Amino acid sequence: MNLRVLPYGVRRALTISLTLGVAGVSAACATGHDEPSPPPSPTVTAAPATSAGAGAVPAALVGAWESAQPGSNTTLAYRFTADGRYAYAGVLTYPLSVASNEFYLLKRSTAGAVEVDGRTLTLRPSSATTTRKDPAHPGGDYTDRPDSLTPQQFVWSLVGEVFTLTDEDGLRFIFRRVDS
């Protein structure tokens, strides 16, 4: 599939899904609307203030988190360490046709420093790459292409084993703790 032929809103939703989360992406792709559907709004409470100090990663966030919605073609994962590092992987795949064993793949990986200051979580990547494999258009494929190192800032909350990141545009991304 050539992403350039998709409406701008769908391309934006796919990009956002790999950069931040999966909410609304399947709906946007399935319906063909120009803008993604709003993400689901589960009940969450504000993140508690941390006594660890600005920049420290609260113990409750340390570990692995994944966002993979049933029926979605996107999986996102974060791992946070107690010493303030993070790693991220986002993968979008879908079959090119029902009769084909070929899949489109878009993968983004980042790693860097994470800072937590109250309810604000900032990701400062020190490395970022993107890989694209499209059997229908292999001339545009690339592997581990350097990507933007622009910091990202979120409001975060944690309720039980559900970790939520909300970006500056109000898009909400929901992750669940996974065994390491």
mmCIF file of C-alpha atoms in Angstrom:
data_model
loop_
_atom_site.group_PDB
_atom_site.id
_atom_site.type_symbol
_atom_site.label_atom_id
_atom_site.label_comp_id
_atom_site.label_asym_id
_atom_site.label_seq_id
_atom_site.Cartn_x
_atom_site.Cartn_y
_atom_site.Cartn_z
ATOM 1 C CA MET A 1 0.000 0.000 0.000
ATOM 2 C CA ASN A 2 1.341 3.407 -0.924
ATOM 3 C CA LEU A 3 0.700 5.656 2.094
ATOM 4 C CA ARG A 4 0.910 8.777 -0.066
ATOM 5 C CA VAL A 5 -2.470 7.946 -1.628
ATOM 6 C CA LEU A 6 -4.204 7.898 1.770
ATOM 7 C CA PRO A 7 -6.064 11.000 2.955
ATOM 8 C CA TYR A 8 -3.952 13.293 5.127
ATOM 9 C CA GLY A 9 -5.920 12.451 8.288
ATOM 10 C CA VAL A 10 -5.386 8.713 7.872
ATOM 11 C CA ARG A 11 -1.653 9.188 7.219
ATOM 12 C CA ARG A 12 -1.484 11.412 10.321
ATOM 13 C CA ALA A 13 -3.295 8.784 12.413
ATOM 14 C CA LEU A 14 -0.872 6.089 11.276
ATOM 15 C CA THR A 15 2.099 8.303 12.085
ATOM 16 C CA ILE A 16 0.678 9.216 15.481
ATOM 17 C CA SER A 17 0.002 5.558 16.220
ATOM 18 C CA LEU A 18 3.648 4.697 15.741
ATOM 19 C CA THR A 19 4.884 7.756 17.530
ATOM 20 C CA LEU A 20 2.526 7.666 20.487
ATOM 21 C CA GLY A 21 -0.243 5.054 20.561
ATOM 22 C CA VAL A 22 -2.969 3.085 18.847
ATOM 23 C CA ALA A 23 -6.154 4.829 19.935
ATOM 24 C CA GLY A 24 -8.451 5.561 17.020
ATOM 25 C CA VAL A 25 -6.137 4.244 14.305
ATOM 26 C CA SER A 26 -8.156 1.161 13.370
ATOM 27 C CA ALA A 27 -11.333 3.207 13.187
ATOM 28 C CA ALA A 28 -9.665 5.853 11.043
ATOM 29 C CA CYS A 29 -8.306 3.258 8.620
ATOM 30 C CA ALA A 30 -11.501 1.245 8.452
ATOM 31 C CA THR A 31 -13.898 4.128 7.908
ATOM 32 C CA GLY A 32 -11.770 6.235 5.589
ATOM 33 C CA HIS A 33 -12.661 9.430 7.457
ATOM 34 C CA ASP A 34 -10.238 12.287 7.119
ATOM 35 C CA GLU A 35 -9.684 12.510 10.860
ATOM 36 C CA PRO A 36 -9.148 9.691 13.374
ATOM 37 C CA SER A 37 -11.945 8.782 15.739
ATOM 38 C CA PRO A 38 -11.470 10.013 19.290
ATOM 39 C CA PRO A 39 -9.799 7.492 21.568
ATOM 40 C CA PRO A 40 -11.832 5.665 24.188
ATOM 41 C CA SER A 41 -12.040 7.525 27.487
ATOM 42 C CA PRO A 42 -11.706 5.119 30.390
ATOM 43 C CA THR A 43 -11.940 6.424 33.916
ATOM 44 C CA VAL A 44 -8.486 7.268 35.182
ATOM 45 C CA THR A 45 -7.247 9.206 38.150
ATOM 46 C CA ALA A 46 -4.438 11.699 38.190
ATOM 47 C CA ALA A 47 -0.962 10.440 38.813
ATOM 48 C CA PRO A 48 0.023 10.809 42.431
ATOM 49 C CA ALA A 49 2.686 13.308 43.311
ATOM 50 C CA THR A 50 6.034 11.590 43.633
ATOM 51 C CA SER A 51 8.419 11.993 46.515
ATOM 52 C CA ALA A 52 11.299 10.799 44.332
ATOM 53 C CA GLY A 53 11.891 14.338 43.061
ATOM 54 C CA ALA A 54 11.715 15.901 39.610
ATOM 55 C CA GLY A 55 13.266 13.739 36.911
ATOM 56 C CA ALA A 56 13.174 10.498 38.908
ATOM 57 C CA VAL A 57 11.046 7.682 37.535
ATOM 58 C CA PRO A 58 8.407 6.602 40.061
ATOM 59 C CA ALA A 59 8.789 2.942 41.017
ATOM 60 C CA ALA A 60 5.245 2.220 39.797
ATOM 61 C CA LEU A 61 6.252 3.154 36.208
ATOM 62 C CA VAL A 62 9.423 1.053 36.111
ATOM 63 C CA GLY A 63 8.983 -1.964 33.834
ATOM 64 C CA ALA A 64 7.358 -2.871 30.532
ATOM 65 C CA TRP A 65 4.112 -1.425 29.130
ATOM 66 C CA GLU A 66 2.218 -2.388 25.980
ATOM 67 C CA SER A 67 -0.664 -0.973 23.982
ATOM 68 C CA ALA A 68 -2.171 -3.546 21.643
ATOM 69 C CA GLN A 69 -5.904 -3.190 21.114
ATOM 70 C CA PRO A 70 -7.923 -6.242 19.964
ATOM 71 C CA GLY A 71 -8.332 -6.125 16.197
ATOM 72 C CA SER A 72 -5.669 -3.457 15.813
ATOM 73 C CA ASN A 73 -2.756 -3.757 13.418
ATOM 74 C CA THR A 74 -0.511 -1.696 15.691
ATOM 75 C CA THR A 75 1.476 -2.635 18.799
ATOM 76 C CA LEU A 76 3.364 -0.130 20.928
ATOM 77 C CA ALA A 77 5.646 -0.847 23.852
ATOM 78 C CA TYR A 78 7.641 1.160 26.386
ATOM 79 C CA ARG A 79 10.155 0.025 28.971
ATOM 80 C CA PHE A 80 11.146 2.443 31.751
ATOM 81 C CA THR A 81 14.109 1.913 34.091
ATOM 82 C CA ALA A 82 14.609 3.280 37.595
ATOM 83 C CA ASP A 83 17.699 5.208 36.478
ATOM 84 C CA GLY A 84 15.699 7.362 34.035
ATOM 85 C CA ARG A 85 16.088 5.531 30.731
ATOM 86 C CA TYR A 86 13.421 4.325 28.319
ATOM 87 C CA ALA A 87 13.102 2.226 25.183
ATOM 88 C CA TYR A 88 10.148 2.314 22.788
ATOM 89 C CA ALA A 89 9.051 0.150 19.866
ATOM 90 C CA GLY A 90 6.029 0.742 17.645
ATOM 91 C CA VAL A 91 5.048 -1.720 14.931
ATOM 92 C CA LEU A 92 2.293 -1.385 12.318
ATOM 93 C CA THR A 93 1.625 -4.404 10.082
ATOM 94 C CA TYR A 94 -1.181 -5.446 7.791
ATOM 95 C CA PRO A 95 -1.602 -7.972 4.987
ATOM 96 C CA LEU A 96 -1.462 -6.585 1.469
ATOM 97 C CA SER A 97 -4.383 -8.785 0.445
ATOM 98 C CA VAL A 98 -6.447 -11.675 1.745
ATOM 99 C CA ALA A 99 -4.777 -14.052 -0.719
ATOM 100 C CA SER A 100 -1.226 -12.874 -0.043
ATOM 101 C CA ASN A 101 1.310 -13.895 2.578
ATOM 102 C CA GLU A 102 2.960 -10.492 2.186
ATOM 103 C CA PHE A 103 2.675 -7.812 4.862
ATOM 104 C CA TYR A 104 3.307 -4.094 4.963
ATOM 105 C CA LEU A 105 5.577 -3.219 7.930
ATOM 106 C CA LEU A 106 6.344 0.114 9.543
ATOM 107 C CA LYS A 107 8.499 0.000 12.689
ATOM 108 C CA ARG A 108 9.797 2.843 14.864
ATOM 109 C CA SER A 109 12.272 2.418 17.706
ATOM 110 C CA THR A 110 13.573 5.037 20.127
ATOM 111 C CA ALA A 111 15.666 5.062 23.268
ATOM 112 C CA GLY A 112 16.779 7.825 25.571
ATOM 113 C CA ALA A 113 16.054 9.552 28.854
ATOM 114 C CA VAL A 114 12.694 9.842 30.595
ATOM 115 C CA GLU A 115 11.972 12.611 33.091
ATOM 116 C CA VAL A 116 8.970 12.726 35.401
ATOM 117 C CA ASP A 117 8.011 15.950 37.142
ATOM 118 C CA GLY A 118 4.686 15.551 38.936
ATOM 119 C CA ARG A 119 2.132 14.680 36.248
ATOM 120 C CA THR A 120 4.452 15.610 33.357
ATOM 121 C CA LEU A 121 6.444 12.865 31.635
ATOM 122 C CA THR A 122 9.073 13.942 29.086
ATOM 123 C CA LEU A 123 10.815 11.594 26.663
ATOM 124 C CA ARG A 124 14.177 12.808 25.350
ATOM 125 C CA PRO A 125 15.317 10.368 22.656
ATOM 126 C CA SER A 126 19.037 9.931 22.042
ATOM 127 C CA SER A 127 18.423 7.465 19.202
ATOM 128 C CA ALA A 128 15.461 6.921 16.883
ATOM 129 C CA THR A 129 15.043 4.849 13.740
ATOM 130 C CA THR A 130 12.257 3.853 11.376
ATOM 131 C CA THR A 131 12.014 0.834 9.090
ATOM 132 C CA ARG A 132 9.523 0.440 6.250
ATOM 133 C CA LYS A 133 8.953 -2.684 4.163
ATOM 134 C CA ASP A 134 6.245 -2.620 1.499
ATOM 135 C CA PRO A 135 6.323 -5.599 -0.882
ATOM 136 C CA ALA A 136 3.990 -3.703 -3.233
ATOM 137 C CA HIS A 137 6.441 -0.761 -3.465
ATOM 138 C CA PRO A 138 9.879 -2.102 -2.462
ATOM 139 C CA GLY A 139 11.707 0.828 -4.068
ATOM 140 C CA GLY A 140 10.620 3.011 -1.158
ATOM 141 C CA ASP A 141 11.724 0.577 1.545
ATOM 142 C CA TYR A 142 14.353 1.495 4.140
ATOM 143 C CA THR A 143 15.856 -0.059 7.241
ATOM 144 C CA ASP A 144 16.773 1.773 10.444
ATOM 145 C CA ARG A 145 16.532 5.239 8.878
ATOM 146 C CA PRO A 146 17.485 7.884 11.469
ATOM 147 C CA ASP A 147 14.379 9.601 12.817
ATOM 148 C CA SER A 148 13.559 12.775 14.738
ATOM 149 C CA LEU A 149 15.083 13.269 18.202
ATOM 150 C CA THR A 150 12.465 15.845 19.195
ATOM 151 C CA PRO A 151 11.462 15.487 22.879
ATOM 152 C CA GLN A 152 7.858 14.524 23.593
ATOM 153 C CA GLN A 153 5.879 15.666 26.604
ATOM 154 C CA PHE A 154 2.801 14.004 28.084
ATOM 155 C CA VAL A 155 0.505 14.179 31.062
ATOM 156 C CA TRP A 156 0.543 10.735 32.644
ATOM 157 C CA SER A 157 -1.700 8.797 34.980
ATOM 158 C CA LEU A 158 -1.595 5.339 36.476
ATOM 159 C CA VAL A 159 -4.538 3.356 37.818
ATOM 160 C CA GLY A 160 -3.656 -0.172 38.850
ATOM 161 C CA GLU A 161 -1.924 -1.753 35.879
ATOM 162 C CA VAL A 162 -3.226 0.818 33.357
ATOM 163 C CA PHE A 163 -0.795 3.563 32.342
ATOM 164 C CA THR A 164 -2.143 6.486 30.306
ATOM 165 C CA LEU A 165 -0.228 9.122 28.351
ATOM 166 C CA THR A 166 -2.029 12.199 27.038
ATOM 167 C CA ASP A 167 -0.212 14.396 24.533
ATOM 168 C CA GLU A 168 -0.476 18.169 24.132
ATOM 169 C CA ASP A 169 -3.289 17.733 21.561
ATOM 170 C CA GLY A 170 -5.364 15.734 24.045
ATOM 171 C CA LEU A 171 -4.794 12.363 22.358
ATOM 172 C CA ARG A 172 -4.850 9.622 24.994
ATOM 173 C CA PHE A 173 -2.794 6.437 24.737
ATOM 174 C CA ILE A 174 -3.471 3.524 27.054
ATOM 175 C CA PHE A 175 -0.868 0.925 28.049
ATOM 176 C CA ARG A 176 -1.059 -2.148 30.233
ATOM 177 C CA ARG A 177 1.785 -3.583 32.281
ATOM 178 C CA VAL A 178 3.349 -6.694 30.797
ATOM 179 C CA ASP A 179 5.629 -9.245 32.383
ATOM 180 C CA SER A 180 9.268 -8.457 31.712
#
